[in-house]
């Protein structure tokens, strides 16, 4: 398991600056945090989560999980009714408002994400059980070494992606070394392709063959 401190050490070593003379430990830590902040908006198997929720009768909104970042791009919300699963269509706030009918009630058929909340139409005519699929939020690590023994999904599953992103930025912004920056950008892109391929294999729809 890669901790924040271990990743900081690895980045500093690849900068040939183990003692953090040219690039400070805070600058390295910030670069790692920035890398996670950049890539957390992309969907991988390890930063995708789901949560059960209840849409209460008469409600047009629902509370979000504490680690919620954003709904996944497609099929983010489902509702179960009489044993059947129904997709709730995600629309933009503009389209959502064009359908607005405050008098209508029924099974929610569309939703939008606005100002930190999910809004539904029509308002629920009874309680509905649902499931939300979303990308997780990641809080930045402290840069003062107090969280060096902690980790998160990106450091355990996407370590090379984070390291290469941080190294590309540090070489480009602080070292002014375009050659090394380009080298780590290529490594980052290759790692992204690898992670994306694995994500597609783990999350895509398929069939299972059983030999008898």
Backbone as ProteinMPNN parsed JSONL, in Angstrom:
{"seq_chain_A": "XXXXXXXXXXXXXXXXXXXXXXXXXXXXXXXXXXXXXXXXXXXXXXXXXXXXXXXXXXXXXXXXXXXXXXXXXXXXXXXXXXXXXXXXXXXXXXXXXXXXXXXXXXXXXXXXXXXXXXXXXXXXXXXXXXXXXXXXXXXXXXXXXXXXXXXXXXXXXXXXXXXXXXXXXXXXXXXXXXXXXXXXXXXXXXXXXXXXXXXXXXXXXXXXXXXX", "coords_chain_A": {"N_chain_A": [[0.844, -1.189, 0.0], [0.699, 2.112, -0.979], [1.702, 4.935, 0.683], [1.079, 8.448, 1.343], [3.446, 9.662, 2.142], [5.33, 7.844, 1.092], [4.948, 8.135, -1.655], [5.656, 10.819, -1.969], [8.387, 10.615, -1.339], [9.235, 8.97, -3.445], [8.748, 10.629, -5.68], [10.48, 12.791, -5.128], [12.922, 11.428, -5.267], [13.028, 10.723, -7.964], [13.301, 13.188, -8.998], [15.889, 13.564, -8.508], [16.549, 14.655, -6.064], [16.638, 13.992, -3.255], [16.907, 15.161, -0.744], [15.318, 17.324, -0.891], [16.228, 19.872, -1.74], [16.326, 21.558, -4.048], [13.68, 21.42, -4.876], [11.14, 21.837, -2.69], [9.769, 19.895, 0.065], [7.142, 20.583, 0.552], [6.387, 21.633, -1.917], [6.545, 19.338, -3.482], [4.561, 17.769, -2.23], [2.328, 19.363, -2.75], [2.23, 19.195, -5.533], [1.559, 16.515, -5.859], [-0.983, 16.44, -4.659], [-2.266, 18.189, -6.457], [-2.156, 16.644, -8.765], [-3.845, 14.482, -8.141], [-6.197, 15.944, -7.849], [-6.585, 16.744, -10.458], [-7.065, 14.32, -11.859], [-9.172, 13.087, -10.569], [-11.611, 13.605, -11.659], [-11.938, 11.965, -13.792], [-13.284, 8.835, -14.767], [-12.536, 5.893, -13.101], [-12.186, 2.438, -12.09], [-11.68, 2.458, -9.389], [-12.403, 4.889, -8.269], [-15.074, 5.084, -8.481], [-18.239, 4.907, -7.046], [-21.165, 3.676, -5.275], [-24.389, 4.372, -3.877], [-27.123, 3.648, -1.759], [-30.289, 5.187, -1.767], [-33.159, 7.046, -0.631], [-35.958, 8.362, -2.1], [-38.151, 10.503, -0.942], [-41.714, 10.674, -0.455], [-43.321, 13.308, -2.118], [-41.017, 14.706, -2.368], [-38.496, 16.604, -4.113], [-35.823, 16.62, -4.103], [-32.725, 15.116, -2.943], [-30.564, 13.97, -0.34], [-27.001, 13.94, -0.628], [-24.241, 11.559, -0.775], [-21.498, 11.797, 1.572], [-19.004, 11.71, 0.404], [-19.358, 12.471, -2.186], [-18.658, 13.51, -5.497], [-19.367, 13.924, -8.274], [-22.089, 12.923, -10.443], [-21.828, 9.82, -12.286], [-21.188, 9.778, -15.856], [-23.2, 8.395, -17.391], [-26.288, 6.65, -16.845], [-26.59, 7.198, -14.077], [-28.413, 7.123, -12.008], [-30.815, 5.006, -10.597], [-34.108, 3.671, -10.091], [-36.106, 1.554, -8.134], [-39.045, -0.146, -8.656], [-41.794, -2.033, -7.855], [-40.278, -4.364, -8.127], [-38.933, -3.94, -10.504], [-36.273, -2.28, -12.277], [-35.648, 1.039, -13.02], [-34.217, 3.46, -15.144], [-33.253, 6.754, -14.332], [-33.269, 9.655, -16.082], [-30.509, 11.717, -16.704], [-30.316, 15.206, -17.032], [-29.484, 18.505, -18.268], [-29.48, 21.485, -16.199], [-30.87, 23.531, -17.582], [-32.502, 22.169, -19.468], [-33.913, 20.647, -17.647], [-35.38, 22.627, -16.255], [-37.048, 23.436, -18.288], [-38.926, 21.472, -18.373], [-40.343, 21.843, -16.145], [-42.923, 21.338, -13.842], [-44.676, 21.979, -11.302], [-46.948, 20.889, -10.227], [-47.131, 18.261, -10.92], [-46.877, 14.794, -10.032], [-45.363, 11.59, -9.343], [-43.503, 8.666, -10.424], [-40.142, 9.578, -10.272], [-38.588, 10.724, -13.218], [-36.567, 12.13, -14.418], [-33.506, 13.884, -13.687], [-31.397, 16.495, -12.396], [-28.167, 17.838, -11.633], [-27.47, 20.306, -9.416], [-26.079, 23.047, -7.819], [-24.946, 21.557, -5.707], [-26.837, 19.585, -5.156], [-29.185, 16.945, -5.966], [-31.864, 17.244, -8.133], [-35.239, 16.35, -8.797], [-37.753, 15.304, -11.188], [-40.955, 14.042, -12.037], [-42.173, 15.288, -8.812], [-41.94, 12.915, -6.178], [-44.502, 10.531, -5.853], [-44.765, 8.769, -3.864], [-42.711, 7.0, -1.467], [-39.57, 6.106, -2.84], [-37.129, 3.635, -3.547], [-33.784, 4.006, -4.412], [-30.698, 3.965, -6.344], [-27.594, 5.497, -6.477], [-24.958, 6.231, -8.646], [-21.67, 7.326, -8.655], [-18.796, 9.576, -8.873], [-16.101, 9.728, -6.59], [-15.206, 12.168, -4.122], [-12.042, 13.585, -3.198], [-10.158, 14.561, -0.508], [-7.567, 16.92, -0.144], [-4.251, 16.005, 0.824], [-2.54, 16.908, 3.838], [0.154, 19.2, 3.686], [2.19, 19.33, 5.477], [3.435, 17.079, 6.404], [2.015, 15.687, 8.315], [0.17, 13.833, 7.519], [1.488, 11.814, 6.26], [1.509, 9.068, 6.59], [-0.862, 8.155, 5.643], [-3.261, 7.213, 3.066], [-4.941, 6.989, -0.171], [-7.402, 6.019, -2.685], [-6.277, 6.754, -5.158], [-3.556, 6.749, -4.696], [-3.075, 4.103, -4.069], [-4.131, 2.557, -6.188], [-3.766, 4.061, -8.5], [-1.141, 4.955, -8.546], [1.167, 5.307, -10.259], [0.123, 6.937, -12.261], [-0.462, 9.29, -10.832], [2.102, 9.944, -9.817], [3.59, 10.37, -12.207], [2.17, 12.492, -13.335], [2.596, 14.467, -11.39], [5.407, 14.673, -11.52], [5.781, 15.532, -14.167], [4.633, 18.084, -14.029], [6.228, 19.314, -12.051], [8.776, 19.269, -13.234], [8.224, 20.848, -15.445], [7.258, 23.302, -14.403], [8.861, 24.098, -12.191], [11.498, 23.204, -12.595], [11.912, 23.924, -15.172], [12.412, 22.24, -17.332], [11.875, 21.072, -20.242], [12.293, 18.752, -21.715], [12.352, 16.625, -19.828], [9.854, 17.045, -18.778], [8.185, 16.436, -20.982], [8.843, 13.741, -21.215], [7.733, 12.597, -18.892], [5.074, 13.25, -19.272], [4.428, 11.598, -21.417], [4.753, 9.119, -20.167], [2.774, 9.356, -18.231], [0.477, 9.482, -19.874], [0.559, 6.953, -21.036], [0.175, 5.356, -18.793], [-2.369, 6.162, -18.072], [-3.839, 5.127, -20.234], [-3.513, 2.415, -19.683], [-4.825, 2.161, -17.182], [-7.37, 2.979, -17.964], [-8.061, 0.975, -19.767], [-8.203, -1.232, -18.036], [-10.273, -0.355, -16.4], [-12.425, -0.29, -18.206], [-12.656, -3.012, -18.708], [-13.441, -3.955, -16.201], [-15.798, -2.579, -15.575], [-17.52, -2.547, -17.737], [-20.462, -3.771, -19.499], [-21.218, -7.211, -19.904], [-21.035, -10.766, -20.655], [-21.055, -13.866, -18.853], [-19.516, -16.916, -19.243], [-20.135, -20.241, -18.451], [-18.731, -23.339, -18.094], [-20.043, -26.592, -18.424]], "CA_chain_A": [[0.0, 0.0, 0.0], [1.509, 3.323, -1.096], [1.26, 6.055, 1.504], [1.407, 9.767, 0.82], [4.875, 9.864, 2.375], [6.102, 7.017, 0.161], [4.853, 8.745, -2.979], [6.494, 12.017, -1.9], [9.786, 10.172, -1.421], [9.489, 8.473, -4.8], [8.81, 11.777, -6.584], [11.725, 13.51, -4.85], [14.041, 10.617, -5.756], [13.057, 10.831, -9.42], [13.795, 14.538, -9.292], [17.295, 13.554, -8.064], [16.564, 15.668, -5.016], [16.152, 13.286, -2.069], [16.907, 16.039, 0.427], [14.401, 18.439, -1.179], [16.991, 21.111, -1.758], [15.866, 22.401, -5.157], [12.216, 21.393, -4.82], [10.833, 21.572, -1.292], [8.818, 18.828, 0.36], [5.799, 21.154, 0.401], [6.121, 21.727, -3.353], [6.286, 17.969, -3.937], [3.255, 17.384, -1.707], [1.313, 20.126, -3.483], [2.154, 18.64, -6.886], [0.823, 15.247, -5.769], [-2.382, 16.822, -4.45], [-2.78, 18.752, -7.707], [-2.326, 15.544, -9.71], [-5.085, 13.789, -7.768], [-7.304, 16.843, -8.132], [-6.779, 16.732, -11.906], [-7.542, 13.044, -12.382], [-10.35, 12.561, -9.862], [-12.805, 13.838, -12.479], [-12.022, 10.873, -14.759], [-13.838, 7.634, -14.146], [-11.785, 4.652, -13.001], [-12.925, 1.496, -11.255], [-11.423, 2.667, -7.972], [-13.005, 6.123, -7.747], [-16.509, 4.988, -8.729], [-18.941, 4.35, -5.885], [-22.621, 3.716, -5.355], [-25.042, 4.567, -2.576], [-28.575, 3.511, -1.708], [-30.959, 6.401, -1.309], [-34.621, 7.028, -0.612], [-36.631, 9.583, -2.547], [-39.348, 10.503, -0.117], [-42.945, 11.175, -1.054], [-43.414, 14.76, -2.199], [-39.691, 15.324, -2.453], [-37.874, 16.848, -5.424], [-34.378, 16.608, -3.879], [-32.254, 14.033, -2.087], [-29.247, 14.22, 0.226], [-25.916, 13.268, -1.329], [-23.216, 10.958, 0.088], [-20.499, 12.762, 2.028], [-17.829, 11.682, -0.477], [-19.862, 12.68, -3.548], [-18.035, 14.528, -6.339], [-20.253, 14.187, -9.404], [-22.675, 11.685, -10.954], [-21.143, 9.269, -13.447], [-21.791, 10.365, -17.059], [-24.391, 7.697, -17.886], [-26.971, 5.72, -15.945], [-26.124, 7.537, -12.729], [-29.45, 6.943, -10.994], [-31.871, 4.038, -10.891], [-35.188, 3.55, -9.113], [-36.732, 0.231, -8.131], [-40.49, -0.075, -8.438], [-42.454, -3.331, -8.086], [-39.29, -5.344, -8.538], [-38.277, -3.539, -11.744], [-35.322, -1.187, -12.167], [-35.85, 2.071, -14.029], [-33.213, 4.507, -15.221], [-33.699, 8.143, -14.239], [-32.443, 10.34, -17.079], [-29.807, 12.933, -16.287], [-30.426, 16.304, -17.991], [-28.878, 19.75, -17.814], [-30.448, 22.336, -15.486], [-31.704, 24.273, -18.532], [-33.53, 21.251, -19.957], [-34.723, 20.301, -16.478], [-36.32, 23.713, -15.986], [-38.029, 23.527, -19.372], [-39.96, 20.475, -18.094], [-40.855, 22.108, -14.809], [-44.369, 21.314, -13.597], [-44.701, 21.77, -9.864], [-48.162, 20.177, -9.815], [-47.037, 16.851, -11.311], [-46.246, 13.829, -9.136], [-45.248, 10.266, -9.935], [-42.147, 8.137, -10.302], [-39.197, 10.513, -10.881], [-38.125, 10.259, -14.523], [-35.373, 12.867, -14.825], [-32.878, 14.629, -12.603], [-30.233, 17.31, -12.723], [-27.287, 18.161, -10.51], [-27.377, 21.753, -9.374], [-25.746, 23.672, -6.536], [-24.668, 20.561, -4.685], [-27.98, 18.72, -4.856], [-29.897, 16.315, -7.069], [-33.261, 17.654, -8.215], [-36.01, 15.357, -9.544], [-39.074, 15.577, -11.762], [-41.826, 14.833, -11.166], [-42.045, 15.013, -7.385], [-42.309, 11.531, -5.877], [-45.854, 10.346, -5.338], [-44.605, 7.91, -2.691], [-41.287, 6.753, -1.233], [-38.921, 5.235, -3.822], [-35.756, 3.221, -3.284], [-32.938, 4.238, -5.575], [-29.253, 3.781, -6.208], [-26.837, 6.541, -7.149], [-23.589, 5.891, -9.028], [-20.996, 8.619, -8.682], [-17.358, 9.661, -8.646], [-15.826, 10.134, -5.219], [-14.384, 13.331, -3.831], [-10.828, 13.289, -2.44], [-9.632, 15.714, 0.204], [-6.119, 17.057, -0.297], [-3.421, 15.657, 1.968], [-1.813, 18.008, 4.462], [1.499, 19.321, 3.123], [3.168, 19.49, 6.567], [3.911, 15.732, 6.761], [1.203, 15.062, 9.356], [-0.634, 12.753, 6.93], [2.372, 11.016, 5.404], [1.248, 7.63, 6.754], [-2.198, 7.856, 5.124], [-3.309, 6.957, 1.627], [-6.284, 6.98, -0.748], [-7.524, 5.134, -3.841], [-5.383, 7.139, -6.241], [-2.181, 6.362, -4.366], [-2.95, 2.647, -4.052], [-4.467, 1.965, -7.48], [-3.303, 4.901, -9.607], [0.093, 5.608, -8.096], [2.037, 5.731, -11.363], [-0.528, 8.069, -12.916], [-0.265, 10.464, -9.97], [3.525, 10.29, -9.785], [4.022, 10.917, -13.492], [1.546, 13.811, -13.468], [3.319, 15.378, -10.503], [6.761, 14.875, -12.041], [5.69, 16.362, -15.373], [4.383, 19.461, -13.615], [7.383, 19.843, -11.327], [9.843, 19.528, -14.218], [7.84, 21.938, -16.323], [7.026, 24.572, -13.729], [9.926, 24.5, -11.27], [12.812, 22.901, -13.156], [11.988, 24.477, -16.533], [13.06, 21.198, -18.125], [10.826, 20.601, -21.143], [12.578, 17.382, -22.137], [11.868, 15.72, -18.79], [8.401, 17.233, -18.697], [7.593, 15.647, -22.065], [9.043, 12.315, -20.911], [6.763, 12.163, -17.892], [3.742, 13.349, -19.879], [4.239, 10.37, -22.186], [4.559, 8.033, -19.204], [1.451, 9.56, -17.649], [-0.542, 9.107, -20.858], [0.594, 5.496, -21.179], [-0.437, 4.791, -17.59], [-3.806, 6.43, -18.175], [-4.391, 4.144, -21.157], [-3.543, 1.142, -18.973], [-5.894, 2.215, -16.186], [-8.645, 3.062, -18.665], [-8.34, -0.354, -20.283], [-8.65, -2.085, -16.934], [-11.578, 0.15, -15.983], [-13.412, -0.767, -19.174], [-12.842, -4.449, -18.508], [-14.105, -4.218, -14.933], [-17.087, -1.905, -15.443], [-18.409, -2.667, -18.898], [-21.443, -4.843, -19.513], [-20.762, -8.385, -20.645], [-21.655, -12.04, -20.272], [-20.186, -14.843, -18.219], [-19.711, -18.265, -19.767], [-19.839, -21.285, -17.486], [-18.63, -24.664, -18.721], [-20.679, -27.663, -17.653]], "C_chain_A": [[0.882, 1.243, 0.0], [0.914, 4.433, -0.235], [1.641, 7.372, 0.837], [2.897, 10.053, 0.992], [5.737, 9.076, 1.4], [6.089, 7.612, -1.236], [5.678, 10.034, -3.028], [7.968, 11.659, -2.045], [10.135, 9.719, -2.826], [9.607, 9.625, -5.796], [10.11, 12.54, -6.384], [12.935, 12.744, -5.387], [14.148, 10.706, -7.275], [13.437, 12.237, -9.888], [15.287, 14.673, -8.996], [17.513, 14.591, -6.975], [16.0, 15.062, -3.734], [16.032, 14.192, -0.846], [16.011, 17.255, 0.243], [15.084, 19.794, -1.075], [16.471, 22.067, -2.828], [14.347, 22.522, -5.182], [11.825, 20.982, -3.411], [9.815, 20.442, -1.134], [7.382, 19.333, 0.212], [5.432, 21.257, -1.074], [5.828, 20.351, -3.94], [4.896, 17.528, -3.492], [2.131, 18.086, -2.467], [1.13, 19.575, -4.889], [1.381, 17.322, -6.894], [-0.662, 15.521, -5.558], [-3.015, 17.355, -5.728], [-3.036, 17.653, -8.74], [-3.613, 14.764, -9.416], [-6.29, 14.643, -8.112], [-7.616, 16.893, -9.63], [-7.495, 15.472, -12.363], [-8.779, 12.503, -11.684], [-11.638, 12.749, -10.652], [-12.955, 12.801, -13.595], [-12.509, 9.614, -14.053], [-12.885, 6.454, -14.256], [-12.582, 3.701, -12.109], [-12.779, 1.84, -9.774], [-12.009, 3.968, -7.414], [-14.498, 6.209, -8.058], [-17.174, 4.307, -7.542], [-20.436, 4.352, -6.142], [-23.192, 3.828, -3.953], [-26.538, 4.353, -2.723], [-29.173, 4.821, -1.207], [-32.467, 6.203, -1.354], [-35.132, 8.387, -1.061], [-37.982, 9.594, -1.855], [-40.538, 11.122, -0.837], [-43.015, 12.7, -0.981], [-42.106, 15.469, -2.392], [-39.265, 15.544, -3.904], [-36.359, 16.906, -5.296], [-34.019, 15.438, -2.979], [-30.87, 14.398, -1.565], [-28.193, 13.38, -0.487], [-24.946, 12.616, -0.345], [-22.136, 11.986, 0.438], [-19.27, 12.804, 1.122], [-18.205, 11.895, -1.939], [-19.077, 13.785, -4.249], [-18.959, 14.924, -7.474], [-20.891, 12.881, -9.84], [-21.826, 11.141, -12.101], [-21.868, 9.759, -14.705], [-23.088, 9.717, -17.515], [-24.969, 6.795, -16.806], [-26.567, 5.936, -14.484], [-27.141, 7.215, -11.65], [-30.49, 5.948, -11.468], [-32.885, 4.035, -9.752], [-35.804, 2.162, -9.263], [-38.21, 0.387, -7.78], [-41.105, -1.419, -8.815], [-41.496, -4.367, -8.653], [-38.575, -5.031, -9.831], [-37.358, -2.347, -11.502], [-35.512, -0.227, -13.333], [-34.711, 3.092, -13.973], [-33.88, 5.874, -15.088], [-32.741, 8.961, -15.099], [-31.81, 11.597, -16.501], [-29.915, 13.975, -17.402], [-29.734, 17.529, -17.42], [-29.916, 20.572, -17.05], [-31.381, 23.103, -16.425], [-32.828, 23.393, -19.053], [-34.476, 20.866, -18.819], [-35.789, 21.367, -16.23], [-37.386, 23.837, -17.072], [-39.17, 22.531, -19.187], [-40.718, 20.781, -16.812], [-42.38, 22.142, -14.764], [-44.562, 20.965, -12.127], [-45.913, 20.981, -9.392], [-48.057, 18.678, -10.073], [-46.366, 16.02, -10.225], [-46.222, 12.478, -9.827], [-43.868, 9.702, -9.662], [-41.188, 9.116, -10.972], [-38.592, 9.94, -12.159], [-36.867, 10.982, -15.006], [-34.798, 13.581, -13.609], [-31.774, 15.505, -13.164], [-29.438, 17.542, -11.446], [-27.07, 19.662, -10.516], [-27.111, 22.219, -7.944], [-25.638, 22.643, -5.415], [-25.811, 19.637, -4.321], [-28.51, 18.076, -6.129], [-31.354, 16.741, -7.013], [-33.998, 16.698, -9.159], [-37.278, 15.944, -10.13], [-39.663, 14.25, -12.241], [-41.541, 14.542, -9.705], [-42.565, 13.606, -7.096], [-43.718, 11.447, -5.295], [-45.898, 9.372, -4.166], [-43.099, 7.744, -2.479], [-40.753, 5.784, -2.284], [-37.507, 4.905, -3.354], [-34.94, 3.413, -4.558], [-31.487, 3.928, -5.288], [-28.557, 4.814, -7.077], [-25.417, 6.063, -7.409], [-22.83, 7.192, -9.282], [-19.478, 8.474, -8.571], [-17.119, 10.24, -7.261], [-14.961, 11.396, -5.156], [-13.168, 12.891, -3.009], [-10.298, 14.571, -1.821], [-8.12, 15.745, 0.067], [-5.4, 16.646, 0.987], [-2.775, 16.916, 2.542], [-0.375, 18.028, 3.931], [2.582, 19.431, 4.192], [3.665, 18.166, 7.131], [3.068, 15.052, 7.837], [0.341, 13.923, 8.832], [0.199, 11.846, 6.03], [2.118, 9.519, 5.512], [-0.122, 7.219, 6.217], [-2.145, 7.671, 3.607], [-4.738, 7.166, 1.129], [-6.271, 6.114, -2.003], [-6.509, 5.472, -4.937], [-3.934, 6.752, -5.954], [-2.003, 4.845, -4.357], [-3.183, 2.021, -5.421], [-3.928, 2.761, -8.669], [-2.007, 5.621, -9.309], [0.943, 6.124, -9.24], [1.44, 6.918, -12.124], [-0.274, 9.353, -12.135], [1.196, 10.899, -9.973], [3.969, 10.941, -11.087], [3.417, 12.294, -13.758], [2.3, 14.838, -12.618], [4.715, 15.688, -11.04], [6.76, 15.734, -13.297], [5.504, 17.828, -14.987], [5.573, 20.077, -12.902], [8.54, 20.149, -12.268], [9.494, 20.723, -15.082], [7.787, 23.282, -15.63], [8.201, 25.03, -12.875], [11.324, 24.265, -11.828], [13.023, 23.522, -14.537], [12.717, 23.525, -17.479], [11.999, 20.563, -19.024], [11.044, 19.159, -21.574], [12.056, 16.38, -21.105], [10.364, 15.848, -18.602], [7.704, 16.38, -19.758], [7.709, 14.15, -21.791], [7.983, 11.824, -19.935], [5.324, 12.319, -18.373], [3.444, 12.078, -20.672], [4.001, 9.178, -21.258], [3.189, 8.129, -18.54], [0.358, 9.095, -18.601], [-0.6, 7.6, -21.057], [-0.072, 4.827, -19.98], [-1.943, 5.012, -17.594], [-4.471, 5.414, -19.097], [-4.515, 2.775, -20.484], [-4.683, 1.099, -17.97], [-7.268, 2.253, -16.844], [-9.033, 1.7, -19.227], [-8.84, -1.29, -19.199], [-10.027, -1.658, -16.444], [-12.675, -0.353, -16.91], [-13.693, -2.255, -18.995], [-13.653, -4.74, -17.253], [-15.533, -3.671, -14.864], [-18.042, -2.118, -16.606], [-19.365, -3.842, -18.756], [-20.921, -6.007, -20.339], [-21.514, -9.624, -20.204], [-20.602, -12.959, -19.683], [-20.523, -16.232, -18.742], [-19.283, -19.28, -18.732], [-19.825, -22.624, -18.212], [-19.261, -25.694, -17.801], [-20.092, -29.015, -18.014]], "O_chain_A": [[1.722, 1.407, 0.885], [-0.241, 4.818, -0.414], [2.427, 7.4, -0.11], [3.535, 10.615, 0.102], [6.759, 9.576, 0.929], [7.108, 7.597, -1.928], [6.333, 10.305, -4.034], [8.706, 12.314, -2.78], [11.204, 10.045, -3.342], [10.478, 9.599, -6.666], [10.774, 12.9, -7.356], [13.871, 13.352, -5.907], [15.254, 10.759, -7.812], [13.842, 12.436, -11.033], [15.881, 15.732, -9.197], [18.516, 15.304, -6.959], [15.01, 15.552, -3.191], [15.147, 14.0, -0.012], [15.948, 18.12, 1.116], [14.598, 20.72, -0.424], [16.208, 23.238, -2.553], [13.8, 23.586, -5.472], [12.153, 19.875, -2.983], [9.102, 20.087, -2.072], [6.503, 18.581, -0.21], [4.288, 20.998, -1.446], [4.958, 20.214, -4.8], [4.136, 16.976, -4.287], [1.111, 17.477, -2.787], [0.007, 19.495, -5.386], [0.633, 17.046, -7.832], [-1.506, 14.903, -6.207], [-4.155, 17.021, -6.05], [-4.006, 17.715, -9.495], [-4.371, 14.431, -10.327], [-7.294, 14.133, -8.609], [-8.77, 17.062, -10.023], [-8.427, 15.541, -13.164], [-9.381, 11.544, -12.168], [-12.651, 12.12, -10.345], [-13.985, 12.762, -14.268], [-12.183, 9.369, -12.891], [-12.477, 6.064, -15.35], [-13.538, 4.112, -11.452], [-13.674, 1.538, -8.985], [-12.098, 4.124, -6.197], [-15.112, 7.268, -7.918], [-16.724, 3.255, -7.088], [-20.913, 4.953, -7.105], [-22.561, 3.433, -2.972], [-27.151, 4.814, -3.686], [-28.614, 5.475, -0.326], [-32.975, 5.308, -2.029], [-34.791, 9.421, -0.486], [-38.852, 8.777, -2.159], [-40.384, 11.978, -1.708], [-42.799, 13.299, 0.073], [-42.069, 16.688, -2.56], [-39.624, 14.777, -4.797], [-35.672, 17.209, -6.272], [-34.883, 14.842, -2.335], [-30.092, 15.056, -2.258], [-28.46, 12.251, -0.899], [-24.833, 13.063, 0.796], [-21.898, 12.928, -0.318], [-18.571, 13.816, 1.074], [-17.44, 11.533, -2.834], [-18.854, 14.856, -3.685], [-19.3, 16.096, -7.633], [-20.302, 11.82, -9.635], [-21.176, 11.91, -12.809], [-23.042, 10.12, -14.631], [-23.991, 10.412, -17.981], [-24.247, 6.252, -15.97], [-26.248, 4.992, -13.761], [-26.771, 7.048, -10.487], [-30.985, 6.032, -12.592], [-32.562, 4.353, -8.608], [-35.996, 1.667, -10.374], [-38.57, 0.968, -6.756], [-40.959, -1.885, -9.945], [-41.851, -5.145, -9.539], [-37.686, -5.783, -10.231], [-37.622, -1.51, -10.638], [-35.533, -0.639, -14.492], [-34.3, 3.526, -12.898], [-34.942, 6.116, -15.662], [-31.533, 8.955, -14.863], [-32.483, 12.429, -15.892], [-29.645, 13.679, -18.567], [-29.433, 17.583, -16.228], [-31.115, 20.371, -17.24], [-32.553, 23.303, -16.105], [-33.984, 23.815, -19.079], [-35.688, 20.772, -19.012], [-36.96, 21.046, -16.021], [-38.498, 24.291, -16.805], [-40.247, 22.702, -19.758], [-41.636, 20.05, -16.44], [-43.034, 22.857, -15.523], [-44.605, 19.791, -11.758], [-45.913, 20.456, -8.279], [-48.821, 17.901, -9.5], [-45.417, 16.467, -9.58], [-46.967, 12.243, -10.779], [-43.148, 10.185, -8.789], [-41.392, 9.461, -12.136], [-38.135, 8.797, -12.174], [-36.179, 10.497, -15.904], [-35.501, 13.847, -12.634], [-31.281, 15.28, -14.269], [-29.964, 17.455, -10.337], [-26.558, 20.227, -11.482], [-27.809, 21.844, -7.002], [-26.169, 22.835, -4.321], [-25.764, 18.973, -3.286], [-28.312, 18.591, -7.229], [-32.005, 16.617, -5.976], [-33.458, 16.287, -10.187], [-37.808, 16.942, -9.642], [-38.941, 13.42, -12.794], [-40.754, 13.649, -9.39], [-43.534, 13.163, -7.714], [-44.077, 12.184, -4.376], [-46.946, 9.177, -3.55], [-42.303, 8.296, -3.239], [-41.387, 4.774, -2.589], [-36.786, 5.76, -2.84], [-35.366, 3.024, -5.646], [-31.097, 3.664, -4.151], [-28.883, 4.984, -8.252], [-24.751, 5.552, -6.509], [-23.291, 8.052, -10.031], [-18.954, 7.415, -8.228], [-17.842, 11.131, -6.813], [-14.115, 11.644, -6.015], [-13.25, 11.946, -2.223], [-10.022, 15.545, -2.522], [-7.465, 14.707, 0.153], [-5.879, 16.904, 2.091], [-2.498, 17.869, 1.814], [0.235, 16.974, 3.751], [3.756, 19.606, 3.868], [4.25, 18.131, 8.213], [3.386, 13.931, 8.234], [-0.17, 13.125, 9.619], [-0.337, 11.188, 5.138], [2.481, 8.771, 4.604], [-0.501, 6.053, 6.327], [-1.131, 7.937, 2.961], [-5.636, 7.482, 1.91], [-5.24, 5.537, -2.347], [-5.951, 4.574, -5.568], [-3.173, 6.462, -6.878], [-0.904, 4.35, -4.608], [-2.508, 1.056, -5.781], [-3.664, 2.191, -9.728], [-1.79, 6.749, -9.754], [1.397, 7.268, -9.201], [2.171, 7.799, -12.577], [0.086, 10.379, -12.713], [1.494, 12.085, -10.113], [4.655, 11.963, -11.065], [4.071, 13.162, -14.337], [2.599, 15.939, -13.079], [5.15, 16.839, -11.015], [7.643, 16.574, -13.474], [6.147, 18.709, -15.557], [5.894, 21.244, -13.128], [9.21, 21.17, -12.119], [10.365, 21.526, -15.417], [8.215, 24.292, -16.19], [8.509, 26.222, -12.835], [12.236, 25.047, -11.562], [14.152, 23.636, -15.015], [13.525, 23.942, -18.309], [11.309, 19.629, -18.616], [10.08, 18.421, -21.778], [11.397, 15.403, -21.462], [9.684, 14.867, -18.302], [6.737, 15.681, -19.455], [6.796, 13.383, -22.093], [7.402, 10.756, -20.13], [4.444, 11.587, -17.922], [2.337, 11.545, -20.604], [3.151, 8.332, -21.531], [2.526, 7.117, -18.314], [-0.575, 8.401, -18.195], [-1.679, 7.033, -21.227], [-0.798, 3.845, -20.136], [-2.704, 4.144, -17.166], [-5.543, 4.897, -18.783], [-5.498, 2.063, -20.687], [-5.425, 0.119, -17.908], [-8.216, 1.64, -16.353], [-10.2, 1.313, -19.172], [-9.784, -2.051, -19.411], [-10.857, -2.503, -16.11], [-13.73, -0.791, -16.451], [-14.835, -2.698, -19.118], [-14.463, -5.667, -17.238], [-16.381, -4.236, -14.174], [-19.244, -1.894, -16.471], [-19.116, -4.78, -17.999], [-20.259, -5.806, -21.357], [-22.503, -9.544, -19.475], [-19.413, -12.841, -19.979], [-21.673, -16.666, -18.69], [-18.181, -19.189, -18.191], [-20.8, -22.993, -18.867], [-19.057, -25.686, -16.587], [-20.506, -30.035, -17.463]]}, "name": "protein", "num_of_chains": 1, "seq": "XXXXXXXXXXXXXXXXXXXXXXXXXXXXXXXXXXXXXXXXXXXXXXXXXXXXXXXXXXXXXXXXXXXXXXXXXXXXXXXXXXXXXXXXXXXXXXXXXXXXXXXXXXXXXXXXXXXXXXXXXXXXXXXXXXXXXXXXXXXXXXXXXXXXXXXXXXXXXXXXXXXXXXXXXXXXXXXXXXXXXXXXXXXXXXXXXXXXXXXXXXXXXXXXXXXX"}
